[in-house]
Coordinates of C-alpha atoms and ligand atoms in Angstrom, one line a residue:
Chain A
M1 CA 8.4 -27.1 -17.5
S2 CA 6.4 -25.4 -20.3
V3 CA 2.9 -24.1 -20.8
K4 CA 0.8 -23.4 -23.9
G5 CA -2.4 -21.4 -24.2
R6 CA -4.5 -18.7 -25.7
V7 CA -3.6 -15.1 -24.8
F8 CA -5.7 -12.6 -22.9
K9 CA -4.1 -9.2 -23.4
Y10 CA -4.3 -6.2 -21.2
G11 CA -2.6 -2.8 -21.0
N12 CA -0.3 -1.0 -18.5
D13 CA -0.9 -0.5 -14.8
V14 CA -3.4 -3.3 -14.3
D15 CA -4.1 -2.9 -10.6
T16 CA -5.1 -5.3 -8.0
D17 CA -8.5 -3.5 -7.5
V18 CA -9.5 -4.6 -11.0
I19 CA -7.9 -8.0 -10.8
I20 CA -10.1 -8.7 -7.8
P21 CA -12.2 -5.8 -6.4
A22 CA -12.1 -5.2 -2.7
R23 CA -15.9 -5.9 -2.4
H24 CA -15.1 -9.6 -3.0
L25 CA -12.3 -9.7 -0.3
T26 CA -14.6 -10.9 2.5
S27 CA -13.7 -14.4 1.4
A28 CA -10.3 -15.7 0.6
D29 CA -11.7 -18.9 -1.1
P30 CA -9.8 -19.3 -4.4
K31 CA -13.0 -20.4 -6.2
H32 CA -14.9 -17.3 -5.1
L33 CA -12.0 -15.1 -6.1
A34 CA -11.6 -16.7 -9.5
A35 CA -15.3 -16.2 -10.2
H36 CA -14.8 -12.4 -10.0
C37 CA -11.3 -12.2 -11.5
M38 CA -10.8 -9.2 -13.9
E39 CA -14.6 -8.4 -13.8
D40 CA -14.1 -4.6 -13.6
I41 CA -12.0 -4.4 -16.8
D42 CA -13.1 -7.5 -18.7
A43 CA -16.5 -8.7 -17.6
S44 CA -16.4 -11.8 -20.0
F45 CA -12.9 -13.0 -18.8
V46 CA -14.3 -15.5 -16.4
S47 CA -16.6 -17.1 -19.0
R48 CA -14.0 -17.2 -21.8
V49 CA -10.8 -18.3 -19.9
S50 CA -9.9 -22.0 -20.0
A51 CA -7.2 -23.9 -18.2
G52 CA -3.7 -23.2 -19.4
D53 CA -4.5 -19.8 -21.0
I54 CA -1.9 -17.0 -20.7
M55 CA -2.2 -13.4 -19.7
V56 CA -0.1 -10.8 -21.3
A57 CA 0.1 -7.2 -20.1
G58 CA 2.2 -4.0 -20.2
S59 CA 4.2 -2.4 -17.4
N60 CA 3.6 -2.3 -13.7
F61 CA 1.2 -5.3 -13.7
G62 CA -0.5 -5.8 -10.3
C63 CA 0.1 -2.4 -8.8
G64 CA -1.8 -1.2 -5.8
S65 CA -2.9 -3.2 -2.8
S66 CA -0.9 -6.0 -1.3
R67 CA -3.8 -8.5 -1.6
E68 CA -2.5 -12.0 -2.3
H69 CA -6.0 -12.6 -3.4
A70 CA -5.0 -11.1 -6.8
P71 CA -2.5 -13.7 -7.9
I72 CA -4.6 -16.4 -6.3
A73 CA -7.6 -15.3 -8.3
I74 CA -5.6 -15.3 -11.6
K75 CA -4.1 -18.7 -10.8
E76 CA -7.4 -20.3 -9.8
S77 CA -9.1 -18.9 -13.0
G78 CA -6.9 -21.3 -15.0
I79 CA -4.2 -18.9 -16.2
S80 CA -0.9 -20.8 -16.4
L81 CA 1.4 -17.8 -16.9
V82 CA 1.4 -14.0 -16.8
I83 CA 3.8 -12.3 -19.1
A84 CA 4.3 -8.5 -18.5
E85 CA 6.7 -5.8 -19.4
S86 CA 7.2 -5.4 -15.6
F87 CA 5.4 -6.3 -12.4
A88 CA 4.6 -4.2 -9.3
R89 CA 6.9 -5.4 -6.6
I90 CA 4.4 -6.8 -4.0
F91 CA 2.5 -8.6 -6.8
Y92 CA 5.8 -10.1 -8.0
R93 CA 6.5 -11.4 -4.5
N94 CA 3.0 -12.7 -4.0
A95 CA 2.9 -14.4 -7.3
I96 CA 6.0 -16.3 -6.5
N97 CA 4.9 -17.1 -3.0
V98 CA 1.6 -18.6 -4.1
G99 CA 3.0 -20.3 -7.1
L100 CA 1.6 -18.3 -10.0
A101 CA 4.2 -18.3 -12.9
I102 CA 5.2 -14.9 -14.1
M103 CA 7.7 -13.7 -16.7
E104 CA 9.1 -10.3 -17.4
C105 CA 9.6 -9.7 -21.1
P106 CA 9.1 -6.2 -22.6
E107 CA 9.5 -7.5 -26.2
A108 CA 6.9 -10.3 -25.8
S109 CA 4.6 -7.9 -24.0
A110 CA 4.7 -5.5 -26.9
A111 CA 4.4 -8.0 -29.8
I112 CA 2.0 -10.7 -28.6
N113 CA -1.7 -10.0 -29.6
D114 CA -4.9 -10.8 -27.9
G115 CA -6.1 -14.3 -28.9
D116 CA -2.6 -15.5 -30.1
E117 CA -1.5 -19.0 -29.2
V118 CA 1.6 -18.8 -27.1
E119 CA 4.1 -21.3 -25.6
A120 CA 6.6 -20.6 -22.9
D121 CA 9.4 -22.6 -21.3
F122 CA 10.2 -21.7 -17.7
D123 CA 13.7 -23.2 -17.7
S124 CA 15.0 -21.5 -20.8
G125 CA 12.9 -18.4 -20.5
V126 CA 11.9 -18.8 -24.2
I127 CA 8.5 -17.5 -25.2
R128 CA 7.1 -18.5 -28.6
D129 CA 4.1 -16.9 -30.3
I130 CA 2.8 -19.8 -32.3
T131 CA 0.3 -17.6 -34.2
T132 CA 2.9 -15.2 -35.5
G133 CA 6.0 -17.4 -35.3
E134 CA 8.0 -14.9 -33.3
T135 CA 10.1 -15.9 -30.3
F136 CA 11.3 -13.9 -27.3
E137 CA 13.6 -14.4 -24.4
A138 CA 12.4 -13.5 -20.9
K139 CA 14.7 -12.4 -18.1
P140 CA 15.6 -15.6 -16.2
F141 CA 14.4 -15.8 -12.5
P142 CA 17.0 -14.6 -10.0
E143 CA 18.8 -17.4 -8.1
F144 CA 16.9 -16.9 -4.8
I145 CA 13.6 -17.2 -6.5
K146 CA 14.6 -20.4 -8.2
R147 CA 15.5 -21.7 -4.7
I148 CA 12.1 -20.8 -3.3
I149 CA 10.4 -22.4 -6.3
E150 CA 12.6 -25.5 -6.0
A151 CA 11.5 -25.8 -2.4
G152 CA 7.9 -25.6 -3.6
G153 CA 7.0 -22.1 -2.5
L154 CA 7.8 -19.8 0.4
V155 CA 6.0 -21.9 2.9
Q156 CA 8.0 -25.0 2.2
Y157 CA 11.2 -22.9 2.0
T158 CA 10.5 -21.5 5.5
K159 CA 9.6 -25.0 6.8
L160 CA 12.9 -26.4 5.5
K161 CA 14.8 -23.5 7.0
S162 CA 13.2 -23.8 10.4
E163 CA 14.0 -27.6 10.4
A164 CA 17.6 -27.0 9.4
Chain B
M1 CA 29.5 3.8 -4.1
G2 CA 28.1 4.5 -0.6
M3 CA 24.9 3.2 0.9
T4 CA 21.5 4.8 1.2
M5 CA 19.6 5.0 4.5
T6 CA 17.5 2.1 3.5
Q7 CA 20.6 0.0 2.5
K8 CA 22.2 0.8 5.9
I9 CA 19.2 -0.3 7.9
L10 CA 18.8 -3.5 5.8
A11 CA 22.6 -4.3 6.2
D12 CA 22.3 -4.0 10.0
H13 CA 19.2 -6.2 10.1
A14 CA 20.9 -8.8 8.0
G15 CA 24.0 -8.7 10.2
L16 CA 26.1 -7.5 7.3
K17 CA 28.6 -4.6 7.1
E18 CA 27.6 -3.7 3.6
V19 CA 24.9 -4.4 1.1
R20 CA 24.6 -3.4 -2.6
A21 CA 21.5 -2.8 -4.7
G22 CA 20.3 -6.2 -6.1
D23 CA 21.8 -8.2 -3.2
L24 CA 19.5 -10.8 -1.7
I25 CA 19.5 -10.8 2.0
E26 CA 17.7 -12.3 4.9
A27 CA 16.8 -9.6 7.4
R28 CA 15.6 -9.7 11.0
L29 CA 12.3 -7.8 11.6
D30 CA 11.4 -5.6 14.5
K31 CA 7.6 -5.7 13.8
V32 CA 5.3 -7.8 11.6
L33 CA 1.8 -6.5 10.8
G34 CA -1.5 -7.8 9.4
N35 CA -5.1 -6.6 9.1
D36 CA -8.5 -8.2 8.9
V37 CA -8.3 -8.9 5.1
T38 CA -4.7 -10.2 5.0
T39 CA -4.2 -11.9 8.3
P40 CA -6.8 -14.7 8.0
P41 CA -5.2 -16.1 4.8
A42 CA -1.8 -15.8 6.7
I43 CA -3.3 -17.8 9.6
N44 CA -4.3 -20.5 7.2
V45 CA -0.7 -20.7 5.8
F46 CA 0.6 -20.6 9.4
K47 CA -1.6 -23.6 10.3
N48 CA -0.8 -25.5 7.1
M49 CA 2.9 -25.0 7.9
G50 CA 2.3 -26.8 11.2
A51 CA 3.7 -23.8 13.1
D52 CA 3.1 -23.8 16.9
D53 CA 3.7 -20.3 17.8
V54 CA 4.7 -16.8 16.6
F55 CA 8.4 -15.8 16.9
D56 CA 7.6 -13.1 19.4
K57 CA 4.2 -12.2 20.7
D58 CA 5.3 -8.6 21.3
R59 CA 6.4 -8.0 17.7
V60 CA 3.4 -9.2 15.8
I61 CA 0.7 -6.5 15.3
M62 CA -2.9 -7.2 14.3
V63 CA -5.5 -4.5 13.4
P64 CA -9.1 -5.2 12.3
D65 CA -9.7 -1.9 10.4
H66 CA -10.8 -2.6 6.8
F67 CA -14.4 -4.0 7.1
T68 CA -14.9 -3.0 10.7
P69 CA -17.2 -2.5 12.6
N70 CA -18.0 -5.8 10.7
K71 CA -20.0 -4.8 7.7
D72 CA -21.5 -8.3 7.0
I73 CA -21.3 -11.9 8.1
K74 CA -18.2 -12.7 6.1
S75 CA -16.2 -9.8 7.4
A76 CA -17.3 -10.7 10.9
E77 CA -15.9 -14.2 10.3
L78 CA -12.6 -12.8 9.1
C79 CA -12.3 -10.6 12.2
K80 CA -13.3 -13.5 14.5
C81 CA -10.6 -15.7 12.9
M82 CA -7.9 -13.0 13.7
R83 CA -9.3 -12.3 17.1
C84 CA -9.2 -16.0 18.1
F85 CA -5.7 -16.4 16.8
A86 CA -4.6 -13.3 18.7
K87 CA -6.1 -14.6 21.9
E88 CA -4.7 -18.1 21.5
H89 CA -1.2 -16.7 20.9
D90 CA -1.4 -13.9 23.4
I91 CA -0.6 -11.2 20.8
T92 CA 0.3 -8.1 22.7
N93 CA -0.5 -5.7 20.0
Y94 CA -3.9 -6.9 18.9
F95 CA -6.3 -3.9 18.8
E96 CA -10.0 -4.2 19.4
L97 CA -12.7 -1.8 18.2
G98 CA -13.3 1.1 20.6
Q99 CA -10.2 0.5 22.6
K100 CA -8.0 3.5 23.2
G101 CA -5.2 3.3 20.7
M102 CA -7.5 1.6 18.1
G103 CA -8.1 2.9 14.6
I104 CA -6.7 2.5 11.1
E105 CA -3.4 0.5 11.3
H106 CA -1.1 3.1 9.7
V107 CA -2.5 5.9 11.9
I108 CA -2.3 4.0 15.2
I109 CA 0.9 2.1 14.8
P110 CA 3.2 5.2 14.7
D111 CA 0.9 7.0 17.1
N112 CA 1.2 4.2 19.7
G113 CA 4.9 4.4 19.6
L114 CA 5.3 1.0 18.1
I115 CA 7.8 2.1 15.5
L116 CA 11.2 3.8 16.2
P117 CA 13.8 5.1 13.9
G118 CA 16.0 2.4 12.4
D119 CA 13.4 -0.4 12.8
A120 CA 12.7 -2.8 10.0
I121 CA 9.0 -3.7 9.5
I122 CA 6.9 -5.6 7.0
G123 CA 3.2 -5.6 6.9
A124 CA 0.6 -7.4 4.8
D125 CA -0.7 -4.1 3.7
S126 CA 0.8 -2.1 0.8
H127 CA 0.7 1.1 2.8
T128 CA 3.0 -0.2 5.5
C129 CA 5.6 2.1 3.8
T130 CA 4.0 4.9 5.9
Y131 CA 6.4 4.3 8.8
G132 CA 9.3 5.5 6.6
A133 CA 8.4 8.9 7.9
L134 CA 10.0 7.9 11.2
G135 CA 13.4 7.0 9.6
A136 CA 12.5 3.3 9.7
F137 CA 12.5 0.7 6.8
A138 CA 9.0 -0.4 6.2
T139 CA 7.4 -2.1 3.3
G140 CA 4.3 -4.0 2.3
V141 CA 4.1 -7.7 1.5
G142 CA 1.5 -10.4 1.0
S143 CA -0.2 -12.9 3.3
T144 CA 2.3 -15.8 2.7
D145 CA 5.2 -13.5 3.5
L146 CA 3.3 -12.4 6.7
A147 CA 2.7 -16.0 7.7
C148 CA 6.4 -17.0 7.2
A149 CA 7.6 -13.8 9.1
M150 CA 5.2 -14.5 11.9
V151 CA 7.0 -17.8 12.4
S152 CA 10.6 -16.8 11.7
G153 CA 10.8 -13.1 12.6
S154 CA 12.7 -12.6 9.4
T155 CA 12.1 -12.3 5.6
W156 CA 14.0 -12.0 2.4
F157 CA 14.6 -8.7 0.5
K158 CA 16.2 -7.7 -2.7
V159 CA 18.2 -4.6 -1.7
P160 CA 16.7 -1.6 -3.6
D161 CA 18.4 1.2 -5.4
G162 CA 17.7 4.6 -4.0
I163 CA 16.2 7.8 -5.5
K164 CA 17.1 10.9 -3.6
V165 CA 14.3 13.4 -3.4
V166 CA 15.5 16.8 -2.5
L167 CA 12.8 19.0 -1.0
K168 CA 13.7 22.7 -1.0
G169 CA 12.1 25.8 0.4
I170 CA 8.7 26.2 2.1
P171 CA 5.3 25.2 0.7
G172 CA 2.6 27.8 -0.1
P173 CA -0.6 28.4 1.8
Y174 CA -2.8 25.2 2.2
V175 CA -0.2 23.1 0.4
T176 CA 0.2 19.9 2.4
G177 CA 2.2 16.7 2.4
K178 CA -0.5 15.2 0.2
D179 CA 0.1 17.8 -2.5
I180 CA 3.8 17.2 -2.3
I181 CA 3.5 13.4 -2.8
L182 CA 0.8 13.7 -5.5
H183 CA 3.0 16.2 -7.3
L184 CA 6.0 13.8 -7.1
I185 CA 3.9 10.8 -8.4
G186 CA 2.6 13.0 -11.2
M187 CA 6.3 13.8 -12.1
I188 CA 7.6 10.2 -12.2
G189 CA 4.4 8.1 -12.8
V190 CA 2.9 5.1 -11.0
D191 CA 5.9 3.0 -11.7
G192 CA 8.5 5.8 -11.5
A193 CA 10.2 4.3 -8.5
L194 CA 9.4 0.6 -9.1
Y195 CA 11.5 -1.7 -6.8
K196 CA 13.3 1.4 -5.5
S197 CA 13.6 3.5 -2.3
L198 CA 12.5 7.1 -2.2
E199 CA 14.7 8.9 0.3
F200 CA 13.6 12.4 1.2
T201 CA 16.1 15.0 2.1
G202 CA 16.9 18.8 1.7
D203 CA 16.2 21.9 3.7
G204 CA 12.5 21.7 3.0
V205 CA 12.1 18.6 5.2
A206 CA 12.4 20.6 8.4
S207 CA 9.2 22.5 7.7
I208 CA 7.1 19.3 7.1
S209 CA 5.3 18.1 10.3
M210 CA 5.3 14.4 11.3
D211 CA 1.6 14.0 10.3
Q212 CA 2.5 15.3 6.8
R213 CA 5.6 13.1 6.5
L214 CA 3.4 10.1 7.3
T215 CA 1.1 11.1 4.4
I216 CA 4.1 11.4 2.1
S217 CA 5.6 8.1 3.0
N218 CA 2.2 6.5 2.9
M219 CA 1.9 7.1 -0.8
A220 CA 5.4 6.0 -1.8
I221 CA 3.8 2.8 -3.0
E222 CA 1.7 4.7 -5.5
C223 CA 4.8 5.3 -7.6
G224 CA 5.9 1.7 -7.2
A225 CA 8.5 2.4 -4.5
K226 CA 9.5 -0.3 -2.0
N227 CA 9.7 2.3 0.7
G228 CA 9.8 6.1 1.3
I229 CA 12.0 7.2 4.1
F230 CA 12.7 10.5 5.9
P231 CA 15.9 11.5 7.8
V232 CA 15.6 11.5 11.6
D233 CA 15.6 15.1 12.8
E234 CA 14.2 17.2 15.7
V235 CA 10.6 16.6 14.4
T236 CA 11.1 12.8 14.6
L237 CA 12.7 12.9 18.0
N238 CA 10.0 15.2 19.4
Y239 CA 7.4 12.8 18.0
I240 CA 8.9 9.6 19.5
S241 CA 9.6 11.3 22.8
V242 CA 5.8 11.7 23.1
T243 CA 4.6 8.4 21.5
N244 CA 7.2 6.2 23.3
P245 CA 8.8 8.1 26.1
S246 CA 10.3 5.1 27.8
R247 CA 12.2 3.7 24.8
F248 CA 13.1 7.2 23.7
S249 CA 14.7 8.1 27.0
K250 CA 16.6 4.8 27.0
G251 CA 17.8 5.7 23.5
E252 CA 16.4 2.5 22.0
Y253 CA 16.4 3.8 18.5
K254 CA 19.0 4.2 15.8
T255 CA 19.6 6.9 13.2
Y256 CA 21.2 6.3 9.9
E257 CA 22.5 8.8 7.4
A258 CA 22.9 8.1 3.7
D259 CA 26.2 8.5 2.0
E260 CA 26.4 11.3 -0.5
D261 CA 27.2 9.1 -3.5
A262 CA 24.7 6.4 -2.7
Y263 CA 21.9 7.3 -5.1
E264 CA 21.0 6.0 -8.5
S265 CA 19.3 9.3 -9.4
T266 CA 18.1 12.6 -7.8
I267 CA 14.9 14.5 -8.1
E268 CA 14.6 18.1 -6.9
I269 CA 11.3 19.7 -5.8
D270 CA 10.9 23.4 -4.9
L271 CA 8.1 23.2 -2.4
A272 CA 7.1 26.8 -3.1
E273 CA 6.2 25.7 -6.7
V274 CA 4.0 22.7 -5.6
P275 CA 0.4 23.7 -6.4
L276 CA -2.7 22.5 -4.6
T277 CA -2.8 19.2 -6.4
V278 CA -5.5 16.6 -7.3
A279 CA -5.2 13.3 -9.1
L280 CA -8.0 12.7 -11.6
P281 CA -9.4 9.3 -12.3
H282 CA -8.1 6.6 -12.6
L283 CA -4.5 6.8 -11.5
P284 CA -2.7 8.6 -8.7
S285 CA -0.2 9.9 -11.3
N286 CA -3.0 11.7 -13.3
T287 CA -2.3 14.9 -11.5
R288 CA -3.4 18.5 -12.2
A289 CA -3.3 21.8 -10.3
A290 CA -6.6 21.9 -8.5
K291 CA -7.3 25.4 -9.9
D292 CA -7.3 24.0 -13.4
V293 CA -10.1 21.5 -13.0
K294 CA -12.8 23.6 -11.6
D295 CA -15.5 22.3 -13.9
M296 CA -15.8 19.0 -12.1
K297 CA -19.1 18.6 -10.2
I298 CA -19.0 16.1 -7.3
D299 CA -21.5 14.0 -5.3
Q300 CA -19.4 13.0 -2.3
V301 CA -16.3 14.0 -0.3
V302 CA -14.4 11.7 2.0
I303 CA -12.0 13.1 4.6
G304 CA -10.1 10.3 6.4
S305 CA -8.0 7.2 5.7
C306 CA -4.4 6.2 6.6
T307 CA -3.3 9.0 4.3
N308 CA -5.2 11.9 5.8
G309 CA -7.1 10.8 8.9
R310 CA -4.5 12.1 11.4
E311 CA -5.0 14.8 14.0
E312 CA -3.5 17.6 11.9
D313 CA -5.8 16.6 9.0
I314 CA -9.0 16.6 11.0
K315 CA -8.0 19.8 12.7
T316 CA -7.4 21.5 9.4
A317 CA -10.7 20.2 8.1
A318 CA -12.5 21.7 11.2
E319 CA -10.8 25.0 10.8
L320 CA -11.8 25.3 7.2
F321 CA -15.4 24.1 7.8
K322 CA -16.0 26.5 10.6
G323 CA -19.1 28.6 9.7
K324 CA -19.4 26.9 6.3
K325 CA -22.0 24.5 4.9
V326 CA -21.6 21.5 2.7
A327 CA -23.1 22.3 -0.7
D328 CA -26.5 21.1 -1.7
G329 CA -26.3 17.8 -3.5
V330 CA -23.0 16.8 -1.8
R331 CA -22.5 14.3 1.0
C332 CA -19.4 14.8 3.1
I333 CA -18.1 11.9 5.2
V334 CA -15.5 12.7 7.9
I335 CA -13.6 9.7 9.3
P336 CA -11.1 10.4 12.1
G337 CA -8.3 7.8 11.7
S338 CA -8.2 6.6 15.3
Q339 CA -10.1 6.7 18.6
R340 CA -7.5 9.1 19.8
V341 CA -8.1 11.5 16.9
Y342 CA -11.8 11.0 17.3
R343 CA -11.6 11.9 21.0
K344 CA -9.4 14.9 20.3
A345 CA -12.0 16.1 17.8
L346 CA -14.7 15.6 20.4
D347 CA -12.8 17.5 23.1
E348 CA -11.8 20.4 20.8
G349 CA -15.3 20.8 19.4
W350 CA -14.3 19.8 15.8
L351 CA -17.0 17.2 15.6
A352 CA -19.6 19.9 16.4
V353 CA -18.2 22.0 13.5
F354 CA -18.5 19.1 11.1
D355 CA -22.0 18.4 12.3
D356 CA -23.0 22.1 11.9
A357 CA -21.5 22.1 8.4
G358 CA -23.7 19.1 7.4
C359 CA -21.1 16.4 7.4
V360 CA -21.6 12.9 8.7
I361 CA -19.0 11.6 11.1
S362 CA -17.9 8.0 11.1
T363 CA -16.2 5.8 13.6
P364 CA -12.5 5.2 12.6
T365 CA -12.4 2.6 9.8
C366 CA -10.9 2.2 6.3
G367 CA -14.5 2.1 5.1
P368 CA -15.0 3.7 1.7
C369 CA -11.3 4.1 1.0
L370 CA -11.3 0.6 -0.5
G371 CA -14.9 0.5 -1.4
G372 CA -15.7 -1.6 1.7
H373 CA -18.6 0.2 3.3
M374 CA -19.6 3.6 4.8
G375 CA -19.8 5.6 1.6
I376 CA -19.8 3.4 -1.5
L377 CA -20.3 5.3 -4.9
A378 CA -23.1 4.5 -7.3
E379 CA -22.8 4.4 -11.1
G380 CA -21.7 7.8 -12.5
E381 CA -21.0 9.3 -9.1
R382 CA -17.8 11.3 -8.4
C383 CA -16.0 11.8 -5.1
V384 CA -13.2 14.0 -4.0
S385 CA -11.3 11.9 -1.4
T386 CA -8.3 12.4 0.8
T387 CA -7.4 8.7 0.4
N388 CA -4.6 7.3 -1.7
R389 CA -6.0 5.4 -4.7
N390 CA -8.4 6.3 -7.5
F391 CA -8.3 3.1 -9.5
V392 CA -11.3 1.9 -11.5
G393 CA -14.0 0.8 -9.0
R394 CA -11.9 1.5 -6.0
M395 CA -14.7 3.2 -4.1
G396 CA -17.7 1.5 -5.6
H397 CA -19.3 1.2 -9.0
V398 CA -16.9 0.5 -11.9
K399 CA -18.3 3.7 -13.5
S400 CA -17.8 5.9 -10.4
E401 CA -14.9 8.3 -10.1
V402 CA -12.5 9.2 -7.4
I403 CA -10.4 12.4 -7.4
L404 CA -7.6 12.4 -4.8
S405 CA -6.7 15.6 -2.9
G406 CA -5.4 16.9 0.3
V407 CA -7.7 18.1 3.1
P408 CA -8.0 21.8 2.2
V409 CA -9.1 21.0 -1.4
A410 CA -11.5 18.3 -0.1
V411 CA -13.2 20.8 2.3
A412 CA -13.4 23.5 -0.3
S413 CA -14.9 21.0 -2.8
A414 CA -17.5 19.9 -0.3
V415 CA -18.5 23.6 0.3
V416 CA -18.5 24.7 -3.3
G417 CA -19.9 21.5 -4.8
R418 CA -17.2 20.9 -7.4
V419 CA -13.4 20.6 -7.3
A420 CA -12.4 23.8 -5.6
T421 CA -9.6 25.6 -3.7
P422 CA -9.9 27.2 -0.2
D423 CA -9.8 30.7 -1.6
E424 CA -13.2 30.2 -3.2
M425 CA -15.0 29.4 0.0
Ligands
LIG501 S1 -7.3 3.5 4.9 FE1 -7.4 2.7 2.8 S2 -5.3 2.6 2.1 FE2 -5.3 2.8 4.3 S3 -5.1 0.8 5.1 FE3 -7.3 1.3 5.0 S4 -7.9 0.5 3.0 FE4 -5.7 0.6 3.0

């Protein structure tokens, strides 16, 4: 599977409070969350993003609260993939569990610019910056995560297990 | 290479003799926790899964603490969703507002004796790592993880590497657990322990009370750690002998000791050198000695939260506020972390001290800590807070600022009207 889109670039330590501020957590409706996604660091994000676009950030993306609302908000906003130097661990878990694609790749995170056109292949882990022509290789997913993804997410994985 | 405390607890809960950092394991859980923000989405997943019941009604904990007493209609609906589910599934440890034993989840769960040394716990709240103070493995997860664990009583973990944090000596006057953990986060950064365990050890541990250990473990997540764990010693055993006398006397807990060569790295902290510390906006790692930032005027002070809303914190605040007044132009909000702490503060006369000083006293709630209610900041306002996060917009307007501190600096700041230390009062 591969995705292609325009890049929204952010810095290090993007926390879940700016991805989706707590004042909006009184509803877990994905549409409501997406409407406020990133508003505290990038007020125009919601109006500019279109389906398939890609988010690129620095280290420790998604640090802070355990709110699953954060990866849901990003996914629902239309973002098809988040590439970061590294992810905070609860965000990493949540993204996988809710089916938001993520890739860890320090080189891509450093080199890709805001607004670039980028293409990424989940199976090979290859990320290509179409605008600059550069290619990068992301760390492949660990085996167990592949198994969860194959099952269609943690819910299906748990279902399969409890039936087994 | 030997195993860390965390690795030994995980191995036991996975039914394995040995685990190594990076191993993927499936572990049995002793407790599974959710709150009013994270449980309703988990209940949705639970229902979509077609699950009939939770794995064990005694091992699932539900606490409505974030937006409670319900701040608006939507939050009332969230709480109602959780309350109905708890009733339907006869959840033993569902806590209702005003009940004895109620309060902020990470204050009441240890205090009600629900965690014992050697337990493994996940909670759909990032500060679940608080319980590491009791020598348990505890870590935060999301709502889908919570839903699946509510069904299966187990979850997957990637076994973390360990960082050994050696605490030496005795802290100086007014220096609390908060200063120690802020100091550590300042040293290693907000991702300094990403995916790893912090394991505290050293002769300095003995001098740190349980309430302060809970503060330290609470903020392990603020440097990215999966968990932050303390060894089990006399302080721990005294604590559980009071909070859960029946299981304590039956010896229903387990202590683990790390192997000497188990750690990936070691950090040493001389407690005597830890200054009264604050974290300036907008990251918990942006630390300074409080005495070096005395030019910062403030509008509000918050004393409370799962970080510093425990009995010792509120007692310290009362002792320092005695005979003092909150400065003109400053609002000070004191939030005891639980009904029990609130009642203690009432019986001991601490509430009267706060009232005399010009503080407002709130019912136990997360409230302003996450910018929920009960003390939201306006544009351009600045707050000294004993909470654990000072991210952009955390406590209100995007252009408001939060400075994190321990209780003594918070009280001194309220009295002086800017970031201050107790010797200035
Ligand atoms: S007090 Fe603050 S940090 Fe603690 S559980 Fe509540 S919102 Fe989270």
